[in-house]
Coordinates of N, CA, C and O in Angstrom, one line a residue:
M41 N 112.3 115.6 -1.9 CA 112.6 114.3 -2.3 C 111.2 113.6 -2.6 O 110.3 113.7 -1.9
K42 N 111.2 112.8 -3.7 CA 110.0 112.1 -4.1 C 109.8 110.8 -3.3 O 110.7 110.1 -3.1
S43 N 108.6 110.6 -2.8 CA 108.3 109.4 -2.1 C 108.2 108.2 -3.0 O 107.6 108.3 -4.1
H44 N 108.8 107.1 -2.6 CA 108.7 105.9 -3.5 C 107.6 105.0 -2.9 O 107.7 104.7 -1.7
H45 N 106.7 104.5 -3.7 CA 105.7 103.6 -3.2 C 105.8 102.4 -4.2 O 106.1 102.5 -5.3
W46 N 105.4 101.2 -3.6 CA 105.5 100.0 -4.4 C 104.2 99.9 -5.2 O 103.1 100.2 -4.8
P47 N 104.4 99.4 -6.5 CA 103.2 99.1 -7.3 C 102.3 98.0 -6.6 O 102.9 97.1 -6.1
W48 N 101.0 98.2 -6.7 CA 100.2 97.2 -6.0 C 100.3 95.8 -6.6 O 100.1 94.8 -6.0
T49 N 100.6 95.8 -8.0 CA 100.7 94.5 -8.6 C 102.0 93.8 -8.1 O 102.0 92.5 -7.9
F50 N 103.0 94.5 -7.8 CA 104.2 93.9 -7.2 C 103.9 93.3 -5.8 O 104.3 92.2 -5.5
L51 N 103.1 94.0 -5.0 CA 102.8 93.6 -3.7 C 101.9 92.3 -3.8 O 102.1 91.3 -3.1
V52 N 100.9 92.3 -4.7 CA 100.0 91.2 -4.8 C 100.7 89.9 -5.2 O 100.6 88.9 -4.7
F53 N 101.5 90.1 -6.3 CA 102.2 88.9 -6.8 C 103.3 88.4 -5.9 O 103.6 87.3 -5.8
S54 N 103.9 89.3 -5.1 CA 104.9 88.9 -4.1 C 104.2 88.1 -3.0 O 104.8 87.1 -2.6
V55 N 103.1 88.5 -2.5 CA 102.4 87.8 -1.5 C 101.9 86.4 -2.0 O 102.1 85.4 -1.4
L56 N 101.4 86.4 -3.3 CA 101.1 85.1 -3.9 C 102.3 84.2 -4.0 O 102.2 83.0 -3.8
G57 N 103.4 84.8 -4.4 CA 104.6 84.0 -4.6 C 105.1 83.4 -3.3 O 105.5 82.3 -3.2
V58 N 105.0 84.2 -2.2 CA 105.4 83.7 -0.9 C 104.5 82.5 -0.4 O 105.0 81.5 0.1
L59 N 103.2 82.7 -0.6 CA 102.3 81.6 -0.3 C 102.5 80.4 -1.1 O 102.5 79.3 -0.5
L60 N 102.7 80.5 -2.4 CA 103.0 79.4 -3.2 C 104.3 78.7 -2.8 O 104.4 77.5 -2.8
L61 N 105.3 79.5 -2.5 CA 106.6 78.9 -2.1 C 106.5 78.1 -0.8 O 107.0 77.0 -0.7
L62 N 105.7 78.7 0.2 CA 105.5 78.0 1.4 C 104.7 76.7 1.2 O 105.0 75.6 1.8
A63 N 103.7 76.8 0.3 CA 102.9 75.6 0.0 C 103.8 74.5 -0.7 O 103.7 73.3 -0.4
G64 N 104.7 75.0 -1.6 CA 105.5 74.0 -2.3 C 106.5 73.4 -1.4 O 106.8 72.2 -1.5
I65 N 107.1 74.1 -0.5 CA 108.0 73.5 0.5 C 107.3 72.5 1.4 O 107.8 71.4 1.7
A66 N 106.1 72.9 1.8 CA 105.3 72.0 2.7 C 104.9 70.7 1.9 O 104.9 69.6 2.4
A67 N 104.6 70.9 0.6 CA 104.3 69.7 -0.2 C 105.5 68.8 -0.4 O 105.3 67.5 -0.4
L68 N 106.6 69.4 -0.6 CA 107.9 68.6 -0.7 C 108.2 67.8 0.6 O 108.7 66.7 0.6
A69 N 107.9 68.5 1.7 CA 108.2 67.9 3.0 C 107.1 66.8 3.4 O 107.3 66.1 4.4
G70 N 106.1 66.7 2.6 CA 105.0 65.7 2.8 C 104.0 66.1 3.8 O 103.2 65.3 4.2
M71 N 103.9 67.4 4.1 CA 102.9 67.8 5.1 C 101.5 68.0 4.5 O 100.6 68.2 5.2
L72 N 101.4 68.0 3.2 CA 100.1 68.2 2.5 C 99.5 66.9 1.9 O 98.6 67.0 1.2
K73 N 100.1 65.8 2.2 CA 99.6 64.5 1.6 C 98.2 64.2 1.9 O 97.4 63.7 1.1
G74 N 97.7 64.6 3.1 CA 96.3 64.3 3.5 C 95.3 65.3 3.0 O 94.1 65.1 3.1
V75 N 95.8 66.5 2.5 CA 94.9 67.5 2.1 C 94.2 67.2 0.8 O 93.0 67.4 0.6
H76 N 95.0 66.7 -0.2 CA 94.5 66.4 -1.5 C 95.3 65.3 -2.1 O 96.5 65.3 -1.9
P77 N 94.7 64.4 -2.9 CA 95.5 63.3 -3.5 C 96.7 63.8 -4.4 O 97.7 63.2 -4.5
L78 N 96.5 65.0 -5.1 CA 97.5 65.5 -5.9 C 98.8 65.8 -5.2 O 99.9 65.8 -5.7
F79 N 98.7 66.2 -3.9 CA 99.8 66.6 -3.1 C 100.7 65.4 -2.7 O 101.7 65.5 -2.1
G80 N 100.2 64.2 -3.0 CA 101.0 63.0 -2.7 C 102.2 62.8 -3.6 O 103.1 62.1 -3.3
D81 N 102.1 63.4 -4.7 CA 103.2 63.3 -5.7 C 104.3 64.4 -5.4 O 103.9 65.6 -5.1
D82 N 105.5 64.1 -5.5 CA 106.6 65.1 -5.3 C 106.6 66.2 -6.3 O 107.0 67.3 -6.1
M83 N 106.1 65.9 -7.5 CA 106.1 66.9 -8.6 C 105.1 68.1 -8.3 O 105.3 69.2 -8.8
A84 N 104.2 67.8 -7.4 CA 103.2 68.9 -7.0 C 104.0 70.0 -6.3 O 103.7 71.2 -6.5
G85 N 104.9 69.6 -5.4 CA 105.7 70.6 -4.7 C 106.6 71.4 -5.7 O 106.7 72.7 -5.5
W86 N 107.2 70.7 -6.6 CA 108.0 71.5 -7.6 C 107.2 72.4 -8.5 O 107.6 73.5 -8.8
A87 N 105.9 72.0 -8.8 CA 105.1 72.8 -9.6 C 104.7 74.1 -8.8 O 104.6 75.2 -9.4
L88 N 104.4 73.9 -7.5 CA 104.1 75.1 -6.7 C 105.3 76.0 -6.6 O 105.1 77.3 -6.6
I89 N 106.5 75.5 -6.5 CA 107.7 76.3 -6.4 C 107.9 77.0 -7.7 O 108.3 78.2 -7.8
A90 N 107.7 76.4 -8.9 CA 107.8 77.0 -10.2 C 106.8 78.1 -10.3 O 107.1 79.2 -10.9
S91 N 105.6 77.9 -9.8 CA 104.6 78.9 -9.9 C 104.9 80.1 -9.0 O 104.6 81.3 -9.4
A92 N 105.6 79.9 -7.9 CA 106.1 80.9 -7.0 C 107.1 81.8 -7.8 O 107.0 83.0 -7.7
V93 N 108.0 81.2 -8.4 CA 109.0 81.9 -9.2 C 108.4 82.7 -10.3 O 108.7 83.9 -10.5
A94 N 107.4 82.2 -10.9 CA 106.6 82.9 -12.0 C 105.9 84.1 -11.4 O 105.9 85.2 -12.0
C95 N 105.4 84.0 -10.2 CA 104.7 85.1 -9.5 C 105.7 86.2 -9.2 O 105.4 87.4 -9.3
F96 N 106.9 85.8 -8.7 CA 107.9 86.8 -8.3 C 108.4 87.5 -9.6 O 108.5 88.8 -9.5
L97 N 108.5 86.8 -10.7 CA 109.0 87.5 -11.9 C 107.9 88.4 -12.5 O 108.2 89.5 -13.0
T98 N 106.6 88.0 -12.4 CA 105.5 88.8 -12.8 C 105.4 90.0 -12.0 O 105.1 91.1 -12.5
G99 N 105.6 89.9 -10.7 CA 105.5 91.1 -9.8 C 106.7 92.0 -10.0 O 106.6 93.3 -9.8
A100 N 107.9 91.5 -10.4 CA 109.0 92.3 -10.6 C 108.9 93.2 -11.8 O 109.5 94.3 -11.9
F101 N 108.2 92.8 -12.8 CA 108.1 93.5 -14.1 C 107.5 95.0 -13.9 O 108.1 95.9 -14.3
P102 N 106.4 95.1 -13.2 CA 105.9 96.5 -13.0 C 106.8 97.3 -12.0 O 106.9 98.5 -12.2
L103 N 107.5 96.6 -11.1 CA 108.4 97.3 -10.2 C 109.6 97.9 -11.1 O 110.0 99.1 -10.9
V104 N 110.1 97.1 -12.0 CA 111.2 97.6 -12.8 C 110.8 98.8 -13.7 O 111.5 99.8 -13.9
L105 N 109.6 98.6 -14.3 CA 109.0 99.7 -15.1 C 108.8 101.0 -14.3 O 109.1 102.1 -14.7
R106 N 108.4 100.9 -13.0 CA 108.2 102.1 -12.1 C 109.6 102.7 -11.9 O 109.7 103.9 -11.9
R107 N 110.6 101.9 -11.6 CA 111.9 102.4 -11.3 C 112.5 103.1 -12.5 O 113.2 104.1 -12.4
L108 N 112.3 102.5 -13.7 CA 112.8 103.2 -14.9 C 112.1 104.5 -15.2 O 112.7 105.5 -15.6
A109 N 110.8 104.5 -14.9 CA 110.1 105.8 -15.1 C 110.5 106.8 -14.1 O 110.6 108.0 -14.4
E110 N 110.9 106.4 -12.9 CA 111.3 107.4 -11.9 C 112.7 107.9 -12.2 O 113.0 109.1 -12.0
Q111 N 113.6 107.1 -12.9 CA 114.9 107.6 -13.3 C 114.8 108.6 -14.4 O 115.6 109.5 -14.5
E112 N 113.8 108.5 -15.2 CA 113.6 109.4 -16.3 C 112.9 110.7 -15.9 O 112.7 111.6 -16.7
G113 N 112.4 110.7 -14.7 CA 111.7 111.8 -14.1 C 110.2 111.9 -14.4 O 109.6 113.0 -14.3
A114 N 109.6 110.8 -14.8 CA 108.2 110.8 -15.1 C 107.4 110.8 -13.9 O 107.8 110.5 -12.8

């Protein structure tokens, strides 16, 4: 049986996505208002969450390509 390993790009973008998601939730909750003036706006939290989704989708792309290549036997 062939061992499956995760592409490093998937891991990196997943970690970045989790960090951005946590920061976005914290910004929406108002916990980052004293860190930077831009975090005082509610849209900053939504922008961080949108960036997290983009990171998750970017990381999923090489994972899907790896799985397709494994199905073809490459």
